[in-house]
Coordinates of C-alpha atoms in Angstrom, one line a residue:
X1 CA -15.6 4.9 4.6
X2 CA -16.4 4.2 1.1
X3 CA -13.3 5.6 -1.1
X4 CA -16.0 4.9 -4.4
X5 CA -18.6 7.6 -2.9
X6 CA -16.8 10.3 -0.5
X7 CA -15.4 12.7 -2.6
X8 CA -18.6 14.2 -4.7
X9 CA -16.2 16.2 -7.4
X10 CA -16.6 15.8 -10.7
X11 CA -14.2 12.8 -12.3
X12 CA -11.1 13.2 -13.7
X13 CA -10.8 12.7 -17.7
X14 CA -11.2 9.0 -19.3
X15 CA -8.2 7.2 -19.4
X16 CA -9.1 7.8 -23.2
X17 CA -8.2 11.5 -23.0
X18 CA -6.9 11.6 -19.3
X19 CA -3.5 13.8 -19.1
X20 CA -0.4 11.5 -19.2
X21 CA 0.6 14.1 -16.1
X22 CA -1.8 12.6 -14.0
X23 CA -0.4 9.3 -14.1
X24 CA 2.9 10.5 -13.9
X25 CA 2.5 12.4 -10.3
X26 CA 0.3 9.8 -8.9
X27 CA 3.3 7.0 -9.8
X28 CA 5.5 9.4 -8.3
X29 CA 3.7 10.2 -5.0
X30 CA 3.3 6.4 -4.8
X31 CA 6.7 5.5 -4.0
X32 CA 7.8 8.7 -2.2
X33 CA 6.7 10.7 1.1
X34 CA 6.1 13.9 1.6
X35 CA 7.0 16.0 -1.6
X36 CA 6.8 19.5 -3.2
X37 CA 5.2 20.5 -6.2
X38 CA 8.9 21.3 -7.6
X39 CA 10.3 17.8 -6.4
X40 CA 7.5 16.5 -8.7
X41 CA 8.3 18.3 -11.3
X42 CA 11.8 17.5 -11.1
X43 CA 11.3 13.5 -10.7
X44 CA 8.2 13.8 -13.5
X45 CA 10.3 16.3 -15.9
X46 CA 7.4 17.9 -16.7
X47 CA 6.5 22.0 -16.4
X48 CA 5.7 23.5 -13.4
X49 CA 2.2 24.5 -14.6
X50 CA 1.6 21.0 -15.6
X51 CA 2.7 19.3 -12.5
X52 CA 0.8 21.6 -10.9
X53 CA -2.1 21.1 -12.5
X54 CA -1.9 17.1 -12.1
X55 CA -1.2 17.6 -8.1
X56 CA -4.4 19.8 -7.7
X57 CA -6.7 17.0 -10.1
X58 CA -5.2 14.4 -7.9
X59 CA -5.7 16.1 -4.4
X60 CA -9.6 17.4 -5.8
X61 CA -10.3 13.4 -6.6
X62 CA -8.6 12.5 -2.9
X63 CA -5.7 10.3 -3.9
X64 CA -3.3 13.0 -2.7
X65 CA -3.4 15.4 0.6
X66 CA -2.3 19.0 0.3
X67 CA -0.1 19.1 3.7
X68 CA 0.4 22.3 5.7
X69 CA 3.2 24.7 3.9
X70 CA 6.8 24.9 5.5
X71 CA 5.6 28.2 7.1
X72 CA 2.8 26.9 8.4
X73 CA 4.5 23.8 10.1
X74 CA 7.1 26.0 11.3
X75 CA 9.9 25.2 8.7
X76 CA 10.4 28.9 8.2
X77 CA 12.0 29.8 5.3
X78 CA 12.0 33.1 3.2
X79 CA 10.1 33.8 0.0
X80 CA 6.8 32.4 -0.9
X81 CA 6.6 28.9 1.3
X82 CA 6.3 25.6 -1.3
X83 CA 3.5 23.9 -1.4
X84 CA 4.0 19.6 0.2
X85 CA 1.5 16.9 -1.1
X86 CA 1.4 13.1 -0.2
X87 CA -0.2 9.9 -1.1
X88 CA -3.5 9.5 0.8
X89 CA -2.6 6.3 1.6
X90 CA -5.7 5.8 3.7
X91 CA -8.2 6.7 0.7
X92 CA -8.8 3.3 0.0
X93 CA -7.6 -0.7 0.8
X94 CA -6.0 -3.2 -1.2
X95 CA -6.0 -7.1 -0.2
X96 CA -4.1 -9.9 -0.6
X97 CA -5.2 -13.7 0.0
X98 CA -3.9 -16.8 0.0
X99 CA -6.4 -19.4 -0.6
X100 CA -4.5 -22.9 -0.1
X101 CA -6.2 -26.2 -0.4
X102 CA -6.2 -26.2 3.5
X103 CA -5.2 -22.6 5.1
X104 CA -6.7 -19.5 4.1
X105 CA -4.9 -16.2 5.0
X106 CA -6.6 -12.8 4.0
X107 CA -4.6 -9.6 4.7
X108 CA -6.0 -6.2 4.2
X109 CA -3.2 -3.2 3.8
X110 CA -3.6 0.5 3.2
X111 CA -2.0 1.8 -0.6
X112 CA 1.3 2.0 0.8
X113 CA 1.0 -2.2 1.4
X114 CA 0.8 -1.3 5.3
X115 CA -1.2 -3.9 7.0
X116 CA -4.2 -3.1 9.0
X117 CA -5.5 -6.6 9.6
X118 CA -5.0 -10.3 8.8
X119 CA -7.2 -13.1 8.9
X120 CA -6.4 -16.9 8.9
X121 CA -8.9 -19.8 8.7
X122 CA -8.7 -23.9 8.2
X123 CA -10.6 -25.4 5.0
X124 CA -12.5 -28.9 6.1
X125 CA -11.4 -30.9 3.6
X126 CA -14.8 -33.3 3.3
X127 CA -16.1 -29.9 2.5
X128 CA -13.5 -29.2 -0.3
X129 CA -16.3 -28.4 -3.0
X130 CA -16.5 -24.8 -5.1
X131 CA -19.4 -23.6 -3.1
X132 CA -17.9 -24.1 0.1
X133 CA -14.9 -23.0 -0.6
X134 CA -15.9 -19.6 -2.5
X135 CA -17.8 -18.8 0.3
X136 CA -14.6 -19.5 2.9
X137 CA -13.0 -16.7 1.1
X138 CA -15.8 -14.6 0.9
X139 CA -16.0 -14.8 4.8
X140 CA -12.7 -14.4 5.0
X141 CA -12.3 -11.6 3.0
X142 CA -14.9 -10.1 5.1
X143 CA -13.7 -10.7 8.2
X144 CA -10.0 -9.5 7.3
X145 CA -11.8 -6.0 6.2
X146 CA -14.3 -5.6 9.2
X147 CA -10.6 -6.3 11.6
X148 CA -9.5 -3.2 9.6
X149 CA -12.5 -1.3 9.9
X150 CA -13.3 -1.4 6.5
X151 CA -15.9 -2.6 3.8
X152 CA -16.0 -4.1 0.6
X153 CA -16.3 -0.6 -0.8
X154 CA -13.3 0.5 0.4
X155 CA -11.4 -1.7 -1.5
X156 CA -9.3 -0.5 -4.8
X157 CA -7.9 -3.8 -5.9
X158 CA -7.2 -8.0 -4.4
X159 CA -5.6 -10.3 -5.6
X160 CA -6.5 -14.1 -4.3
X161 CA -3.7 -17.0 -4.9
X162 CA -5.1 -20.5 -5.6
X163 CA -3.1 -23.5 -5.8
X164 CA -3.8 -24.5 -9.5
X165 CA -3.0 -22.9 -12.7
X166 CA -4.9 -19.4 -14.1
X167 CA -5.0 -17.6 -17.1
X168 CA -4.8 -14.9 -18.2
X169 CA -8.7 -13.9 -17.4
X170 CA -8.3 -15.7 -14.2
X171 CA -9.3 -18.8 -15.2
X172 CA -8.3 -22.1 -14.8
X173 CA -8.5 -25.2 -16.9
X174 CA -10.1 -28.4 -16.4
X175 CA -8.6 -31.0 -14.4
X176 CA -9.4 -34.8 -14.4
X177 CA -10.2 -34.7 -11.1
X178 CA -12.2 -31.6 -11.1
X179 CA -9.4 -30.9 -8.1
X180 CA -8.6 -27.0 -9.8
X181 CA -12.1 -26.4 -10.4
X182 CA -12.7 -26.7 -6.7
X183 CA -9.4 -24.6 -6.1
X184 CA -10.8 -21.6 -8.4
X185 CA -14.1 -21.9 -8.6
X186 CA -14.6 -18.8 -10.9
X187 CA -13.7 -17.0 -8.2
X188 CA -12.6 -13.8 -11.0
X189 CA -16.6 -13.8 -11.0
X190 CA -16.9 -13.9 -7.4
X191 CA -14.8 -10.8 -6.9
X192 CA -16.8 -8.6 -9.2
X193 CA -17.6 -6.2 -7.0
X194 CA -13.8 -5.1 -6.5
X195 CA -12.8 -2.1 -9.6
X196 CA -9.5 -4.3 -9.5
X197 CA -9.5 -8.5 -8.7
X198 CA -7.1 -10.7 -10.1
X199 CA -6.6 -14.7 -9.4
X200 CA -3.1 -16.4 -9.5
X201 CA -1.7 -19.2 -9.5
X202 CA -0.4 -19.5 -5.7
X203 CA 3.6 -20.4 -6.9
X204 CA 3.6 -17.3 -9.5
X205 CA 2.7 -15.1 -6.6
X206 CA 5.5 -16.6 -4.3
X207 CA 7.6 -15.5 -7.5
X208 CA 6.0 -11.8 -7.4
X209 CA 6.9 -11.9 -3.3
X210 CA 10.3 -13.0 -3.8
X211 CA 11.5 -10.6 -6.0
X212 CA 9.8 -7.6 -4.9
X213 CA 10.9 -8.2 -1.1
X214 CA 12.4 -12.2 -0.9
X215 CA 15.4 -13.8 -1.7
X216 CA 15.2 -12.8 -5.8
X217 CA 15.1 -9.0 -5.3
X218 CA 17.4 -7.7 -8.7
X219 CA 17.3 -11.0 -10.0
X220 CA 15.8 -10.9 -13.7
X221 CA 15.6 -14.8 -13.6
X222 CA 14.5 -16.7 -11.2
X223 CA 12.4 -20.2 -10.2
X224 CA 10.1 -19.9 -6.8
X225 CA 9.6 -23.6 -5.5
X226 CA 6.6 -23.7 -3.9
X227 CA 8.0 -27.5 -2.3
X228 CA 5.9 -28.2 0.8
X229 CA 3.8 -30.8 0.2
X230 CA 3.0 -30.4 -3.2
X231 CA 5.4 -29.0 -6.0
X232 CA 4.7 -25.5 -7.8
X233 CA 7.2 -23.1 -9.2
X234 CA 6.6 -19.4 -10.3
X235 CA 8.5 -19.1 -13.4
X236 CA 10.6 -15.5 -13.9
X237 CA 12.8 -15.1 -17.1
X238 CA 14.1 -11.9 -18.5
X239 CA 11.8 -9.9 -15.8
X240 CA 8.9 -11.6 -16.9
X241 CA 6.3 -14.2 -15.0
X242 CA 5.8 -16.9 -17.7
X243 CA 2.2 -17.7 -17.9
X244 CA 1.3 -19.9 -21.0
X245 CA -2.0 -20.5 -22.4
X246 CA -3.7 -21.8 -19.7
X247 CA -1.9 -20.2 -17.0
X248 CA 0.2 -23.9 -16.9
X249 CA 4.0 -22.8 -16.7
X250 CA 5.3 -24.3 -13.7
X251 CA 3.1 -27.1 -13.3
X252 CA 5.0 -30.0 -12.2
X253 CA 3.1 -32.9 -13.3
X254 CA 5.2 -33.6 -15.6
X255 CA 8.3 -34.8 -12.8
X256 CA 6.0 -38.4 -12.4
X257 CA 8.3 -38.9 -15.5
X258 CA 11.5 -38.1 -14.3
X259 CA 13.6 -40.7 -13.0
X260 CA 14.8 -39.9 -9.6
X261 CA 11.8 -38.0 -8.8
X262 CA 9.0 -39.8 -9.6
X263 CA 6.0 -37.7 -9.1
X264 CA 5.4 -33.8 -8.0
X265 CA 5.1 -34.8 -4.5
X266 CA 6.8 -31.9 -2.1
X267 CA 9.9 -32.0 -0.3
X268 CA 7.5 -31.9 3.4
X269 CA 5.3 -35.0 1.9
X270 CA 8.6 -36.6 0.8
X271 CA 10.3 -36.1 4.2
X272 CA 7.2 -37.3 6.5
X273 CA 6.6 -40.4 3.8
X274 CA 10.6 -41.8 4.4
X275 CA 10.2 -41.0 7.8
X276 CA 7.0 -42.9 8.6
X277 CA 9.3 -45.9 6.4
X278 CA 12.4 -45.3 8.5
X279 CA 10.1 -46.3 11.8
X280 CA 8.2 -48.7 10.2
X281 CA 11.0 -51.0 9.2
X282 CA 13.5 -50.2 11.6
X283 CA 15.7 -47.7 10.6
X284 CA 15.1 -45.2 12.4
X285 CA 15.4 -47.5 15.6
X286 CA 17.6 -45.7 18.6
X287 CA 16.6 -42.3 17.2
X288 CA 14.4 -39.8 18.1
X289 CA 12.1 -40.0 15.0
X290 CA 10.9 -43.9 16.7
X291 CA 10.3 -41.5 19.8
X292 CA 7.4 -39.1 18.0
X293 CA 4.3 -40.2 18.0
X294 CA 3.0 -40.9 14.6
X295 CA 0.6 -38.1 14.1
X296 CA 2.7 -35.1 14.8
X297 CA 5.7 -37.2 12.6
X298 CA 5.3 -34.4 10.0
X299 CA 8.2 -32.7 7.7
X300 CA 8.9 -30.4 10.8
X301 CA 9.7 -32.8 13.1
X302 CA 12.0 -34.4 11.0
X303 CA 13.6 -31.6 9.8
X304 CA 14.1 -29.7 13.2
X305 CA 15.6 -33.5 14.2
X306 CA 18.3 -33.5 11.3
X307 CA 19.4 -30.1 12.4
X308 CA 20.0 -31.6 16.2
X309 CA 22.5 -34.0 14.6
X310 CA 20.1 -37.1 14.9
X311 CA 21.8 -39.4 12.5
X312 CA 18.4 -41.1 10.9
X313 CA 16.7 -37.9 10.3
X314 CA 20.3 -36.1 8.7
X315 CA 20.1 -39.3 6.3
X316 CA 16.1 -38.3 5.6
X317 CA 17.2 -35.3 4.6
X318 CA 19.9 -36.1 2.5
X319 CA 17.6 -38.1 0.5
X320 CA 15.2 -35.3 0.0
X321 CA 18.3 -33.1 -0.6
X322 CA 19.1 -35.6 -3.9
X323 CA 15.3 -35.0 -5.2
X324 CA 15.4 -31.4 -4.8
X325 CA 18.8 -31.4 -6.5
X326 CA 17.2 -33.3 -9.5
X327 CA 14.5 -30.9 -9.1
X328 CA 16.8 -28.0 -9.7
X329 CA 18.3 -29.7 -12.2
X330 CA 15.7 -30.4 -14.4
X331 CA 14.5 -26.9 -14.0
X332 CA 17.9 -25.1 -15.1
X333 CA 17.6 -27.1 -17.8
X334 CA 14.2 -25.7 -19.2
X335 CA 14.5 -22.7 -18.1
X336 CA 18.1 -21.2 -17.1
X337 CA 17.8 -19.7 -14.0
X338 CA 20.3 -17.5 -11.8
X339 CA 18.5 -18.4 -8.9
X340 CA 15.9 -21.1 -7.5
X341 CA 14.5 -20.4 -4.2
X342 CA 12.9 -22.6 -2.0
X343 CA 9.6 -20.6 -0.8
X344 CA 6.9 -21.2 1.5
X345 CA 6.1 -22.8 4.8
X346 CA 9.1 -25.8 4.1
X347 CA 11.7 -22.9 3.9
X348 CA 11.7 -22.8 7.6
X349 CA 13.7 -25.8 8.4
X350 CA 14.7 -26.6 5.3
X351 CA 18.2 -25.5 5.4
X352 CA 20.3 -28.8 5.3
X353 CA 18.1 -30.4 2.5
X354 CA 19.4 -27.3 0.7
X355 CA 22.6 -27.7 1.7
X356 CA 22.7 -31.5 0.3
X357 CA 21.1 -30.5 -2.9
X358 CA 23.7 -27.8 -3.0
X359 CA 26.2 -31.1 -3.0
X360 CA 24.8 -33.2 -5.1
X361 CA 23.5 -30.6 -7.9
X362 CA 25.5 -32.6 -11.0
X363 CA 28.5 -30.6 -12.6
X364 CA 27.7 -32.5 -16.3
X365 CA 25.4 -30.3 -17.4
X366 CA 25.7 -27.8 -20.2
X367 CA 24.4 -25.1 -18.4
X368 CA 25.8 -23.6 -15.0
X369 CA 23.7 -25.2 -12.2
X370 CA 21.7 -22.3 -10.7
X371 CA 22.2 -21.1 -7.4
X372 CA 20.0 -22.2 -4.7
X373 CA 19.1 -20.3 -2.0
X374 CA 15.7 -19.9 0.7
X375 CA 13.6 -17.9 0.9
X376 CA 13.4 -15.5 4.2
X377 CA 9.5 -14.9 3.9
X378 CA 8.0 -18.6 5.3
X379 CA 4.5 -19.6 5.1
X380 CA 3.0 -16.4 4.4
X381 CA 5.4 -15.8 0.8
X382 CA 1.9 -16.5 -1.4
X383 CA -0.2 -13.6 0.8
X384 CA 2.4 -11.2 0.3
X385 CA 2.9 -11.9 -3.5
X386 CA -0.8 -11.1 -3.6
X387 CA -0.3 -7.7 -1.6
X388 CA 2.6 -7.4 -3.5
X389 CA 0.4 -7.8 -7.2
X390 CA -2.8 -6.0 -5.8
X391 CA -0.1 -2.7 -5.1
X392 CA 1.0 -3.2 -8.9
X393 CA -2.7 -3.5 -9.9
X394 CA -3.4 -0.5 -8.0
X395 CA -0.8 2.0 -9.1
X396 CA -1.0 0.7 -12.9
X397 CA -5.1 1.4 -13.0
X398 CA -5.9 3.3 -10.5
X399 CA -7.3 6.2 -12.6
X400 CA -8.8 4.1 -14.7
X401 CA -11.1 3.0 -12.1
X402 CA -11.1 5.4 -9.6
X403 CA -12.7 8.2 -11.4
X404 CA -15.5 5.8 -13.1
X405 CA -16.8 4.6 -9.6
X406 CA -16.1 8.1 -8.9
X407 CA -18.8 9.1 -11.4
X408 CA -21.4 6.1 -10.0
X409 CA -20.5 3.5 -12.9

């Protein structure tokens, strides 16, 4: 089903000279069920004839279903029966992805953000170059919409994460490594063929997940710490993601020059690195961390351990606990937070490193430490910022786009 070429009226207006009303009932029937055309009216405020109007526009162009009347479905009720619209949530798909430096995870979701399919593949990382990994995502993409039963033409808007910074236009700057080139390689270009395709930076879409559904929901500022095994944060102040010219807020390069932290290094790299110490020189002799076998002695392991009580991986995590508290630290500083919340896959097990940075967060500073709290929505808190941003997307320019491809544009 291709939502571009199945409904053969003629286009709605421009959004040059497009009826405000349009947009008005179509936000409306968005975020609602089942409605009549007078509970349109009344959450719209506009006249009868004009809701009206907009409902039947919508319903011609097949964003809307006209459902059966209250007489019909056997409501009965006297006097003439009210006519009951809803979304057609099935006239078209919206994606999300999350395109890490190592895991891929594509979901594809009706307009209502149901999902109908996800995908999940493994980057090789000795073939971490921008043709290879633009065509992973393509694949994936692909694959996560032929699950649903779907096609690229069916799609209204995606949204890919990528683990560097992005611009505005979905770009992202040099790096001297050429490392975010590979990460976004002009993947904005790549996604063409959608009528809506952003590209984020993966941490600002942990922000968007967090406080539409996570741990920051109300909260007007906010820091999502991407701290796994590298740092990222996604940046909210006064109800706004923070950007900056190249799409750079958030970067933490700049914690290699912070004493205490020392480089942007994640709290799961951090953790597996003094733990792979604590064996090496002893310290971690009588305990259960000298009883893993090296290669599965990963942040997990040793945080599942502290949580058992074992005495060499509660002081691991302790120490990590007094980076992330610098962490935080730093960042209330810059950019006074309410709340920072430790997202991703770390925020798992990650609960007494929290609770030691909760400890050790200094009391000296000018500014009230912010609180710190984790995140409920795991490894999958990038995908579902990008669901989360695709629906925005969606609902903002959907009849901007819908009635151009509408028209064969």
């Amino acid at each position: 089903m291709d939502w571009r070429g199945q409904y053969p009226t003629p286009p709605l207006p421009s959004p040059a000279n497009r009826p405000a009303s349009h947009d008005a009932v179509l936000a409306f029937a968005w975020t609602t069920g089942e409605f009549t055309a007078t509970e349109a009216m009344q959450a719209t405020g506009l006249t009868r004839s004009t809701a009206i109007d907009a409902l039947d526009a919508l319903t011609r162009l097949g964003l809307l279903r006209e459902l059966p009347n209250a007489r019909l479905a056997g409501d009965y009720r006297k006097g003439r029966p009210a006519r009951r619209f809803a979304l057609r949530d099935d006239a078209a798909v919206l994606v999300g992805v999350d395109a890490g430096h190592v895991h891929l995870t594509a979901v594809v979701t009706d307009l209502r953000s149901r999902p109908l399919a996800t995908y999940r593949a493994t980057q090789v990382l000795d073939e971490d170059d921008a043709a290879a990994r633009s065509a992973l995502i393509a694949a994936g993409v692909d694959r996560a919409l032929s699950d649903a039963g779907r096609t690229r033409g069916d799609v209204l808007a995606i949204t890919v994460g990528v683990p560097a910074p992005v611009n505005v236009h979905g770009r992202s700057p040099r790096h001297p490594t050429g490392f975010w080139e590979r990460m976004n390689p002009d993947l904005v270009e790549a996604l063409g063929w959608a009528p809506i395709a952003h590209v984020e930076n993966d941490a600002s879409l942990a922000a968007v997940a967090e406080g539409t559904v996570g741990a920051a929901i109300g909260c007007r500022d906010y820091i999502a710490l991407l701290a796994g095994a590298r740092l990222g944060a996604g940046v909210v102040v006064d109800g706004v993601l923070l950007r900056g010219r190249h799409g750079g807020v958030g970067e933490m390069v700049a914690f290699d020059h912070v004493e205490g932290v020392g480089s942007a290094a994640g709290l799961g790299e951090r953790a597996e690195l003094l733990a792979a110490e604590a064996v090496a020189d002893g310290t971690a002799a009588g305990s259960a961390l000298a009883a893993v076998e090296p290669d599965r002695l990963d942040a997990r392991a040793v945080l599942e351990l502290a949580s058992q009580g074992d005495e060499a991986a509660r002081t691991i995590a302790e120490q990590v606990g007094a980076v992330l508290a610098r962490i935080v630290s730093v960042l209330g500083s810059m950019f006074d937070p309410q709340r920072v919340v430790i997202s991703g896959g770390i925020s798992a097990g990650v609960e007494d490193v929290v609770a030691a940075a909760r400890r050790l967060l200094p009391t000296d500073l000018d500014l009230p430490a912010p609180e710190l709290v984790v995140s409920p929505l795991g490894a999958d808190v990038v995908v579902t910022g990008a669901v989360a941003a695709a629906s925005a997307a969606a609902r903002a320019r959907a009849l901007d786009v819908w009635p151009l491809a509408d028209a064969g544009s």
